[in-house]
Short mmCIF file of C-alpha atoms and ligand atoms in Angstrom, two decimals:
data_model
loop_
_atom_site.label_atom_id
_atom_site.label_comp_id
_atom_site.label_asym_id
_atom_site.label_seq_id
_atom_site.Cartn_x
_atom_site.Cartn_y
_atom_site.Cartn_z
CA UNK A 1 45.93 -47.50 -66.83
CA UNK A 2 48.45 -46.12 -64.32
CA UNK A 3 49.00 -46.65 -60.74
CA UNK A 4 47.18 -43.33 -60.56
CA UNK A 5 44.13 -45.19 -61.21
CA UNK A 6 44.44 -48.00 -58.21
CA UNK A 7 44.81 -50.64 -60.56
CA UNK A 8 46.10 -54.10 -58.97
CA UNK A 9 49.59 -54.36 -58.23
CA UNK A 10 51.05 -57.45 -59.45
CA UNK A 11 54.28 -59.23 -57.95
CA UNK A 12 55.48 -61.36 -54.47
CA UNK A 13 54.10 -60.11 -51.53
CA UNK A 14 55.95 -57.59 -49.92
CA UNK A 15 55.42 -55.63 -53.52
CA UNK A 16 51.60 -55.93 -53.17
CA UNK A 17 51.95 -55.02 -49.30
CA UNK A 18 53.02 -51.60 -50.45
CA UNK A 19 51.52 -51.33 -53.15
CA UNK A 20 48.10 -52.96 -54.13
CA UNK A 21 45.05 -51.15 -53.54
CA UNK A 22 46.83 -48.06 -53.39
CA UNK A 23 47.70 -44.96 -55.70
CA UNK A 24 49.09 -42.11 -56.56
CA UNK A 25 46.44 -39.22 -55.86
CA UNK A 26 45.43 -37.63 -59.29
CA UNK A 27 44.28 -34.48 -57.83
CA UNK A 28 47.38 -34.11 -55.69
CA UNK A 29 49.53 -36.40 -56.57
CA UNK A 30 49.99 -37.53 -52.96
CA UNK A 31 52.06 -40.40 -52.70
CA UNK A 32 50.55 -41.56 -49.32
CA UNK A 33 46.63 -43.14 -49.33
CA UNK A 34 44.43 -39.91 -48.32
CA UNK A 35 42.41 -40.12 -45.50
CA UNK A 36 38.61 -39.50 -46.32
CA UNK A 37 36.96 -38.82 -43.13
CA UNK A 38 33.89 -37.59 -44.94
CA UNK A 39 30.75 -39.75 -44.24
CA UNK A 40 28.30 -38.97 -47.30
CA UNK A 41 29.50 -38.03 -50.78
CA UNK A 42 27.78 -35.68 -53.23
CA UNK A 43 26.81 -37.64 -56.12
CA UNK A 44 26.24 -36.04 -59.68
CA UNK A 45 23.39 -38.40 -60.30
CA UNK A 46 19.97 -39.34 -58.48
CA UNK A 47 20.37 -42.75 -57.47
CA UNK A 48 17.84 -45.13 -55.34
CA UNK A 49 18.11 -44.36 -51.27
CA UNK A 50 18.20 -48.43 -50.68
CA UNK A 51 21.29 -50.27 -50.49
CA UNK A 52 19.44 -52.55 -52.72
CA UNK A 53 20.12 -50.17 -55.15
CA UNK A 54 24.13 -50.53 -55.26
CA UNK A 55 25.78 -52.78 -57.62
CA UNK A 56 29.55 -53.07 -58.17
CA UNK A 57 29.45 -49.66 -60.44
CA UNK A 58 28.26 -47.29 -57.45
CA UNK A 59 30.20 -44.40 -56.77
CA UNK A 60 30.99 -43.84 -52.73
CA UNK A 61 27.11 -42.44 -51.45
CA UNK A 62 27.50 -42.78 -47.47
CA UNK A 63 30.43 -44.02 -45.56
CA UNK A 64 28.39 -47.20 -43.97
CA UNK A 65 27.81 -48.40 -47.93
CA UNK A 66 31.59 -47.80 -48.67
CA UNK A 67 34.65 -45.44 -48.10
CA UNK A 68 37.71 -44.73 -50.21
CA UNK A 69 39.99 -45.17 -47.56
CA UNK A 70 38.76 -48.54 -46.37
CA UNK A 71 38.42 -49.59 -49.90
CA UNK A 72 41.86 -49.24 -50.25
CA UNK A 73 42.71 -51.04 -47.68
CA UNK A 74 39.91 -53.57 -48.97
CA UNK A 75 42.02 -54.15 -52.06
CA UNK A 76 45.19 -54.80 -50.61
CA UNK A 77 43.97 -57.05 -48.33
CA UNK A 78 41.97 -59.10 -51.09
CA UNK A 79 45.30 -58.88 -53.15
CA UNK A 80 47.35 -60.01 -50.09
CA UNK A 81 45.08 -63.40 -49.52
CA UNK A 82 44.25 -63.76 -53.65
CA UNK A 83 40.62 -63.49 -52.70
CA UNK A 84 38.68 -61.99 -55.41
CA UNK A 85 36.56 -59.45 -52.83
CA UNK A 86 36.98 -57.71 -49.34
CA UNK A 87 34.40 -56.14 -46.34
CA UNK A 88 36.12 -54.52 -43.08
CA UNK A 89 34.79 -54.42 -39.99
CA UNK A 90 34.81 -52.80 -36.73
CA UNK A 91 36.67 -55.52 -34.91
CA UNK A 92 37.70 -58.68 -35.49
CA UNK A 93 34.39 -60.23 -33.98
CA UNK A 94 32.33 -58.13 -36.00
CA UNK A 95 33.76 -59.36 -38.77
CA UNK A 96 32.89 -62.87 -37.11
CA UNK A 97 29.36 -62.23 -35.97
CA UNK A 98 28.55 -60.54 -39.46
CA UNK A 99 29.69 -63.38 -41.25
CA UNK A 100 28.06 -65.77 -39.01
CA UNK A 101 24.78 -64.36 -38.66
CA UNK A 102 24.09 -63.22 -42.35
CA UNK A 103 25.39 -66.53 -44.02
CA UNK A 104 23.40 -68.68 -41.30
CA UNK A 105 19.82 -68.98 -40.28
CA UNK A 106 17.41 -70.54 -38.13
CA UNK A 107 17.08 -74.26 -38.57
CA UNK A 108 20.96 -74.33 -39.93
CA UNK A 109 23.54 -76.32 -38.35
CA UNK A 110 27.37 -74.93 -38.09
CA UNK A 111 30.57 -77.14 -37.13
CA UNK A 112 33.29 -75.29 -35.29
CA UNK A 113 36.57 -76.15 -33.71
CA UNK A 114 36.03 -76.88 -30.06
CA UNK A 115 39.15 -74.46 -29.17
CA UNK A 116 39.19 -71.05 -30.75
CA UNK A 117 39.01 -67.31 -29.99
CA UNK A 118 37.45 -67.02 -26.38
CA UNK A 119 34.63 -64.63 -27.57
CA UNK A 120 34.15 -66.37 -30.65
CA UNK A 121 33.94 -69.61 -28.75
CA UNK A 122 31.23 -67.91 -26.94
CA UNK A 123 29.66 -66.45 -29.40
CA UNK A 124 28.88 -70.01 -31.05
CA UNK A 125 27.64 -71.58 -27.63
CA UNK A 126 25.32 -69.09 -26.67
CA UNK A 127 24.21 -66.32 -29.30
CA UNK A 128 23.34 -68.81 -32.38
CA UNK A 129 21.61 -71.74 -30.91
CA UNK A 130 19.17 -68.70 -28.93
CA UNK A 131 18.30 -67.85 -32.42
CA UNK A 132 17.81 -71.35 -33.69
CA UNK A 133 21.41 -72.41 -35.20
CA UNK A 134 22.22 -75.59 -34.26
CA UNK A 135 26.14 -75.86 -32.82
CA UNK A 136 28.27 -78.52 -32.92
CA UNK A 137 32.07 -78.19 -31.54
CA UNK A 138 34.63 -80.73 -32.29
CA UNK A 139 38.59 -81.29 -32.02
CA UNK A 140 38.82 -79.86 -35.86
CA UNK A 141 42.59 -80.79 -35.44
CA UNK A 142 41.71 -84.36 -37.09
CA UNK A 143 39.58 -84.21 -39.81
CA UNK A 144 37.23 -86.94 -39.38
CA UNK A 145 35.77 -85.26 -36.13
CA UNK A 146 34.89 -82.90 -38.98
CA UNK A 147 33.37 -85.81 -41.23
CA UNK A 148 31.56 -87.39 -38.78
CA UNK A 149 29.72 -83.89 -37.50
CA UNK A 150 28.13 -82.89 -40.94
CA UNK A 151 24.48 -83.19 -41.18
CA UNK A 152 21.90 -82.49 -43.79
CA UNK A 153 21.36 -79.41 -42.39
CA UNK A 154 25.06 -78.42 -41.94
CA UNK A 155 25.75 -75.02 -43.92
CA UNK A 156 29.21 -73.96 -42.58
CA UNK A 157 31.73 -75.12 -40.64
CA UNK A 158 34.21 -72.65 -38.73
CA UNK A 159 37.67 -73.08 -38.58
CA UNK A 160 40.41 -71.69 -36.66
CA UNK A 161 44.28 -72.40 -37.11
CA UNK A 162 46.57 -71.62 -35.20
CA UNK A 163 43.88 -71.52 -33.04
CA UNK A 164 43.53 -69.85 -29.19
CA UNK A 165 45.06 -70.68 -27.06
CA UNK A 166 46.65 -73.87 -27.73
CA UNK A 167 48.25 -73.31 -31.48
CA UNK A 168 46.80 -76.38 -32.23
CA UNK A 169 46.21 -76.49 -36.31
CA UNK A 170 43.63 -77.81 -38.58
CA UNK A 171 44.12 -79.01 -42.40
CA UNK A 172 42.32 -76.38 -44.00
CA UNK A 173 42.59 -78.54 -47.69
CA UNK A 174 41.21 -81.81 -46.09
CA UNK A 175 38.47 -80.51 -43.86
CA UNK A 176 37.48 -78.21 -47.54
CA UNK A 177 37.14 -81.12 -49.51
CA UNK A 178 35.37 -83.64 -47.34
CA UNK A 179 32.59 -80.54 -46.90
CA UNK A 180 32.31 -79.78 -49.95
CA UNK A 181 31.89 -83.34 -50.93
CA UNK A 182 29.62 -83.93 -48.49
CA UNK A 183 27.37 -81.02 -49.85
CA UNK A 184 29.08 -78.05 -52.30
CA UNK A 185 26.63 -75.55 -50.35
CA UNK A 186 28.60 -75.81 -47.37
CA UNK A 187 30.78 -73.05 -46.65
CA UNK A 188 34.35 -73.12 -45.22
CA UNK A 189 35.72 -70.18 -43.26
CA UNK A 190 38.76 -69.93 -41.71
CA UNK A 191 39.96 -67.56 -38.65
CA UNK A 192 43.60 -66.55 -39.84
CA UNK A 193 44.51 -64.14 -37.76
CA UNK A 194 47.33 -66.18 -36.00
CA UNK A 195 48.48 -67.11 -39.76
CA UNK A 196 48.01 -64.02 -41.51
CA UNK A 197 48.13 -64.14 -45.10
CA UNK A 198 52.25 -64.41 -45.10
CA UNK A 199 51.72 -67.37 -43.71
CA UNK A 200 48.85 -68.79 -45.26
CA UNK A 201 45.93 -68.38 -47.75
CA UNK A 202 42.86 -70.38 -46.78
CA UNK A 203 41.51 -69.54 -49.83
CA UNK A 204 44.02 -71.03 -51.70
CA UNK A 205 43.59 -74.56 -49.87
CA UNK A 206 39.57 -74.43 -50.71
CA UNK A 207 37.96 -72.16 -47.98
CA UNK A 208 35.34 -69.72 -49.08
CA UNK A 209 35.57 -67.47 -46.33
CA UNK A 210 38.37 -66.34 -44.33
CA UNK A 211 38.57 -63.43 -41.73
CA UNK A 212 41.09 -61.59 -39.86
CA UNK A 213 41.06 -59.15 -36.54
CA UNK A 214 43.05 -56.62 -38.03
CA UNK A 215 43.98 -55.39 -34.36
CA UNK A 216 46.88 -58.27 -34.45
CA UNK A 217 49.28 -58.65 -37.00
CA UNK A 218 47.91 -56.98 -40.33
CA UNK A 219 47.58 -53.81 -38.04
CA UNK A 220 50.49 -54.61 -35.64
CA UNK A 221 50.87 -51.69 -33.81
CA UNK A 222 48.53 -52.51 -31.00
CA UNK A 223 46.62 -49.07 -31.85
CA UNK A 224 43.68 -49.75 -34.38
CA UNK A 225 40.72 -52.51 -33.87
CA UNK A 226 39.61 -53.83 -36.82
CA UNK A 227 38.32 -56.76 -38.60
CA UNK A 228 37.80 -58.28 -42.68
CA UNK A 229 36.35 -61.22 -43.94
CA UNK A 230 37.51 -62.06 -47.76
CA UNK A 231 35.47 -64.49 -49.94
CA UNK A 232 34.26 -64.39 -53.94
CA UNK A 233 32.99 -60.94 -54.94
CA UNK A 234 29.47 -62.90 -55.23
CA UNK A 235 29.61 -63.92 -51.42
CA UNK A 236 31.29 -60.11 -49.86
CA UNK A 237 28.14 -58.29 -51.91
CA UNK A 238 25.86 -60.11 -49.87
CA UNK A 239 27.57 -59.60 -46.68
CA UNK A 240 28.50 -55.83 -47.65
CA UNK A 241 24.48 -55.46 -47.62
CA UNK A 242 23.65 -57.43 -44.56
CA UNK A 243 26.53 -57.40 -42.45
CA UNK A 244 27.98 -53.81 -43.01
CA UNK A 245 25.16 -51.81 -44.21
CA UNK A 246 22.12 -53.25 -42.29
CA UNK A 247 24.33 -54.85 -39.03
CA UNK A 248 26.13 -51.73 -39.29
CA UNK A 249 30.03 -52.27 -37.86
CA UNK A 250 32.27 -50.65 -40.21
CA UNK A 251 35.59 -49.76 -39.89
CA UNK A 252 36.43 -46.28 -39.50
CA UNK A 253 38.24 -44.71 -41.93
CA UNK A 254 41.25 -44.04 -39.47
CA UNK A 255 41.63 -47.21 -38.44
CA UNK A 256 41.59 -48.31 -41.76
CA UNK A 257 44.54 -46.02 -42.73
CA UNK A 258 46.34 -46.98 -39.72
CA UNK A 259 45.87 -50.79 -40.52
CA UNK A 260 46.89 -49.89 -44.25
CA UNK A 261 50.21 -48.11 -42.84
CA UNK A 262 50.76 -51.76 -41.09
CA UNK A 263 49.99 -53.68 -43.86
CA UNK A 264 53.11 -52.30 -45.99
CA UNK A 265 55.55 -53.97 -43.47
CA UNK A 266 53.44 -57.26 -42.66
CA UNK A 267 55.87 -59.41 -44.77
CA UNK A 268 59.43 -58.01 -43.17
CA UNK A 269 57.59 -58.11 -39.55
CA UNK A 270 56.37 -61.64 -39.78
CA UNK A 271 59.71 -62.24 -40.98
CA UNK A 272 61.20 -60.89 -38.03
CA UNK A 273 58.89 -62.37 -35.57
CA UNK A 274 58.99 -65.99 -36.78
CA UNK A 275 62.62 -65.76 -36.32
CA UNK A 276 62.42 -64.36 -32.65
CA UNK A 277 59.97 -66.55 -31.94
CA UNK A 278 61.70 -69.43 -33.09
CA UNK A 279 64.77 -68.14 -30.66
CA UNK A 280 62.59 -68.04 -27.51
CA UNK A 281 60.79 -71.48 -28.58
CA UNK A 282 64.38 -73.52 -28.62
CA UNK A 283 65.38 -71.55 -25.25
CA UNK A 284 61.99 -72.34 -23.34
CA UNK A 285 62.18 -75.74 -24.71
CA UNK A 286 65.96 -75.97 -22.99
CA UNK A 287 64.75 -74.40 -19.76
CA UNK A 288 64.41 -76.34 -16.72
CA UNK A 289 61.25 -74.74 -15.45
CA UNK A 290 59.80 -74.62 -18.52
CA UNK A 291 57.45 -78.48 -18.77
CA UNK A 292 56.11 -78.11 -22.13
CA UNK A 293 56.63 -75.76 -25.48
CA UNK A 294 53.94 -75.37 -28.55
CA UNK A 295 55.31 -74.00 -31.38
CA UNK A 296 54.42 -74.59 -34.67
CA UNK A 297 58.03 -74.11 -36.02
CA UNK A 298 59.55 -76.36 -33.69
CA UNK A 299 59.82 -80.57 -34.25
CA UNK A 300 58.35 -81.33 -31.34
CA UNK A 301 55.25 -79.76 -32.46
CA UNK A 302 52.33 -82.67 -32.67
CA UNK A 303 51.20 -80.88 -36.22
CA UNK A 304 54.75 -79.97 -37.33
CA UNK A 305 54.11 -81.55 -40.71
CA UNK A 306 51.23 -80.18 -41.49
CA UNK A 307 52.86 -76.53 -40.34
CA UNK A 308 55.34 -76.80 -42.87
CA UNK A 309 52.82 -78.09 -45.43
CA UNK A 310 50.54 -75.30 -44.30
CA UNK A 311 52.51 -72.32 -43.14
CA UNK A 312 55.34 -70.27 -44.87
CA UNK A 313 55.96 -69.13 -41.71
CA UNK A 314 54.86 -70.28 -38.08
CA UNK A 315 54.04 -66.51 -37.19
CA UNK A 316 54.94 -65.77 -33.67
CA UNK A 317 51.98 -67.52 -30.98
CA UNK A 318 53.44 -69.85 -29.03
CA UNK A 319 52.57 -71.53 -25.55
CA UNK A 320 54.28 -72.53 -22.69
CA UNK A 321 53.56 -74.80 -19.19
CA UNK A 322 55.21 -74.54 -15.80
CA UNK A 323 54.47 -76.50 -12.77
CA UNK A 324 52.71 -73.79 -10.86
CA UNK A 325 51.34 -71.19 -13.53
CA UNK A 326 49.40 -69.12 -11.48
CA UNK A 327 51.86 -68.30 -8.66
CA UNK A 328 54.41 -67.80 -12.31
CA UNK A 329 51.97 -65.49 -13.67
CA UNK A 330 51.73 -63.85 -10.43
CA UNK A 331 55.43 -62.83 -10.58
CA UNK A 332 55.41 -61.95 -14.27
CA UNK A 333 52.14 -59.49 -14.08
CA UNK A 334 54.67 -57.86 -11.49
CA UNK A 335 58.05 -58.13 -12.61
CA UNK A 336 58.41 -58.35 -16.07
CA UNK A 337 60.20 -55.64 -18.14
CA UNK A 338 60.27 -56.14 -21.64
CA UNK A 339 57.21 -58.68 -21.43
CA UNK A 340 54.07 -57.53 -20.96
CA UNK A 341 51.70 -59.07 -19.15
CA UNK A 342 48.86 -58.66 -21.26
CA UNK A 343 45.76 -59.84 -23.58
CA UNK A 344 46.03 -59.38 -27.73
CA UNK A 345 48.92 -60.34 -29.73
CA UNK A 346 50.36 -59.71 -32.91
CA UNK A 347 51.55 -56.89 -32.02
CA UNK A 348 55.60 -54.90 -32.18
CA UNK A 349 55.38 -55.30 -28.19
CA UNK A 350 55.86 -59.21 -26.59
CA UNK A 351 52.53 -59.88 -24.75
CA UNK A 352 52.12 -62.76 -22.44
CA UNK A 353 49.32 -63.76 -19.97
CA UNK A 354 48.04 -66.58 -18.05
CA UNK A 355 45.18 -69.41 -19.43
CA UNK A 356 44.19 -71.57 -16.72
CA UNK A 357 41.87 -74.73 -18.28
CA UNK A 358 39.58 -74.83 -15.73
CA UNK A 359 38.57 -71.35 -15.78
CA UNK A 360 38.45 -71.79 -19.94
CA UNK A 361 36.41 -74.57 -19.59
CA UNK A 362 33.94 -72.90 -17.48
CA UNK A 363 33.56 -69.70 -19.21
CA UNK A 364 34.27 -70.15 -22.88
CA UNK A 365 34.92 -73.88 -24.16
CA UNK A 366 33.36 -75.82 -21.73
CA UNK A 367 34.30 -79.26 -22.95
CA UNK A 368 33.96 -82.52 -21.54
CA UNK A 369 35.00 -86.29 -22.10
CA UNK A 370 37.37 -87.13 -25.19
CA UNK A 371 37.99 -83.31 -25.97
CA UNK A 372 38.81 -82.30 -22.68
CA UNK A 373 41.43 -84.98 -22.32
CA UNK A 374 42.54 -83.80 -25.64
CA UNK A 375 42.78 -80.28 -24.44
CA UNK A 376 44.62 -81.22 -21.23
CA UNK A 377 46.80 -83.67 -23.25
CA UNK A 378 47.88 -80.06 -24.94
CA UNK A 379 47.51 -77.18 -22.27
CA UNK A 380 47.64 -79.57 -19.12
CA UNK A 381 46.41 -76.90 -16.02
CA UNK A 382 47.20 -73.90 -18.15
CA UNK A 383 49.53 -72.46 -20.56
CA UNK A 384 51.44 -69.14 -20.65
CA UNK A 385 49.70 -67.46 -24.43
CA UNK A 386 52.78 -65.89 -25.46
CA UNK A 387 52.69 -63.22 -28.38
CA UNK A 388 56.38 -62.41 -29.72
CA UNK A 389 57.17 -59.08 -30.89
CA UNK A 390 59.97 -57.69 -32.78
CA UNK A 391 62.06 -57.49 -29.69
CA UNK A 392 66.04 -58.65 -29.80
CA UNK A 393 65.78 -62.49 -28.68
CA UNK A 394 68.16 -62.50 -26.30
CA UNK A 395 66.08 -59.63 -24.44
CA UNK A 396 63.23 -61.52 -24.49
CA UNK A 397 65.19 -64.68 -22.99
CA UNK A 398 66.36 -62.93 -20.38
CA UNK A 399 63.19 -61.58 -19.66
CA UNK A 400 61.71 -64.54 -19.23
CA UNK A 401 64.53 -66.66 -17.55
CA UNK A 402 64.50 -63.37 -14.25
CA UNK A 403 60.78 -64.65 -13.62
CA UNK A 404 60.72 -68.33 -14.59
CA UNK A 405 63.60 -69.12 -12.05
C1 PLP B 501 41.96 -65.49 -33.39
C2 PLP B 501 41.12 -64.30 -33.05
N1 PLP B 501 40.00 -64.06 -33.74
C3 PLP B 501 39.21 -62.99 -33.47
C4 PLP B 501 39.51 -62.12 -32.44
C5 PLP B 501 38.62 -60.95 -32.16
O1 PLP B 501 39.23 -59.79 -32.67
P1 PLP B 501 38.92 -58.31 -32.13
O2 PLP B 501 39.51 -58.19 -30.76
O3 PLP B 501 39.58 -57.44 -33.16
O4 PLP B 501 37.43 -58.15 -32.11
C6 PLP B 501 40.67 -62.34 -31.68
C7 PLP B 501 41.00 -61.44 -30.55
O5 PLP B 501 41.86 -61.71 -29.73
C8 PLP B 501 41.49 -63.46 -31.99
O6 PLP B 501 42.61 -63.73 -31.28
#
């Protein structure tokens, strides 16, 4: 079979960036993916009206089921992480909340890192134990707080790494094995979206799931929300028929071409960004305002080893203290020109913004005792969440050195 026929692309990554999931149109011969905007599709045979019906031979029936476009970008994505299946999502959280609430139930118990994605964080704390889903959070960046949480009951445990806001990392091989030994029905997922699959493949170091928002890197353009979780083929049917078809947050088929159109230069801009941020890492580090750095690329990192274990490159997060962040912040929101002073990340544009502790652990983490001194012991009062783009360095430096005094 041809490329005509989508087959997979083999070869390194930036090949299968382009390439995988993707082919020539045999109709038109279009080089670019089409865009199928079309939400039902005329089928030539009567077929059942369920979604129970489908199996993996189904043509496309109704854009909710399945859509050419986002299957395309399905495959690359699955290619990109060597997972063996794909689902996209709306966002990044409904990627989250369908994996969470169609793999768990009532009576279940999930482990999760005590520090990850704000709404994710929140999500845990207060939407799953209302339905019965027993929660517990621990510092996931030493295993045995990992060991020591699983309980009979204990179906998955969520991981995050680099994780919001403090790039603090977890050993996705470690915390796989010691769950799976503990009971091989216990799923692993794995929040990459700091990572990205340049980086690294959670799959690869024994995760079952792992899922993306889509509006960071992969997409990177700061113009298309999305979201994917990528597991077996077994494990994504499932979720295809709970999560997308009955839960209902697909991806549109734009964004899905827009995120596909981002996808082809994910490897040369994480390339570029890891570089950059490297550059403004070793000048905040050398600044005299500047208390603290967290970079996963740089020695001084707590986790260093296990970045370059982990990571084939330590993407472009970073964090930062000063001695009076919020009056700082104040300044940058105002005065910053390349910067800006925003929420999101992963994006061509730098983004920064403000992340007092107290006000984290009030709405989101709310952590007390051992893990709160181990949060402080990283973010202190608050850290500046920086997001480097593909900006010259030396821009970006002086950017930041006009506001930080
Ligand atoms: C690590 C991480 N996971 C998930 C999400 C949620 O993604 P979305 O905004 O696409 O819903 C975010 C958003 O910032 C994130 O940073």
């Amino acid at each position: 079979m041809s490329q005509r026929h989508n087959t997979p692309i083999e070869g390194g990554l930036r090949t299968r960036a382009v390439h995988a999931g993707e082919g020539i149109d045999p109709v038109t011969g279009a080089s670019a993916p089409n865009l199928v905007m079309s939400t039902t599709f005329a089928t030539e045979e009567a077929s059942g009206f369920s979604a129970h019906d489908l199996d993996e031979n189904s043509g496309f029936l109704y854009t909710r089921w399945g859509n050419p476009t986002v299957a395309q970008l399905e495959r690359k994505l699955a290619s990109l992480e060597n997972a063996e299946a794909c689902l996209c999502f709306a966002s990044g959280m409904a990627a989250g909340s369908g994996l969470l609430l169609s793999v768990l139930s009532q009576g279940d118990h999930l482990v999760t890192s005590d520090t990850n994605y704000a709404g994710v964080a929140e999500l845990v704390r207060d939407t799953l134990p209302r339905m019965g889903i027993e929660v517990t959070a621990v510092d996931t960046s030493d295993p045995t707080n990992v060991a020591a949480a699983l309980k009979a009951n204990t179906r998955m445990v969520l991981l995050e790494t680099p994780a919001n806001p403090l790039v603090r990392l977890c050993d996705i091989a470690a915390i796989s094995e010691l769950a799976h030994a503990h009971d091989a029905n216990i799923k692993v997922a794995v929040d990459s979206t700091f990572a990205t699959p340049i980086a690294t493949r959670p799959i690869e170091h024994g995760a079952d799931y792992v899922f993306h928002s889509l509006t960071k890197y992969i997409g990177g353009h700061g113009d298309a929300v999305g979201g994917a979780v990528l597991g077996s083929k077994q494990d994504i049917s499932a979720l295809r028929l709970e999560a997308a078809i009955h839960y209902g947050g697909i991806l549109s088929p734009f964004n899905a071409w827009l995120i596909m159109r981002g996808c082809a230069t994910l490897p040369l801009r994480m390339r570029a960004h890891g570089e950059t941020a490297l550059a403004v890492a070793q000048f905040l580090e050398s600044h005299k305002s500047v208390t603290r750095v967290m970079y996963p690329g740089l020695a001084s990192h707590p986790q260093h080893d296990l970045a370059r274990r982990q990571m084939d490159n330590f993407s472009a997060m970073l964090t930062f203290q000063v001695e009076d962040g919020p009056a700082v912040a104040d300044r940058m929101a105002k005065e910053l020109q390349i910067f800006h002073y925003a929420v999101s990340l992963g994006h061509h544009r730098s983004l920064i913004f403000w992340m007092g502790t107290d006000d984290l652990m009030t709405t989101s983490f709310r952590l007390s005792g051992d893990q709160l001194e181990s949060y402080r012991a990283y973010a202190g009062d608050g850290v500046f969440r920086v997001s480097i783009g593909l900006e010259d360095a030396e821009d970006l430096c002086a950017d930041l050195d006009r506001v930080l005094g």
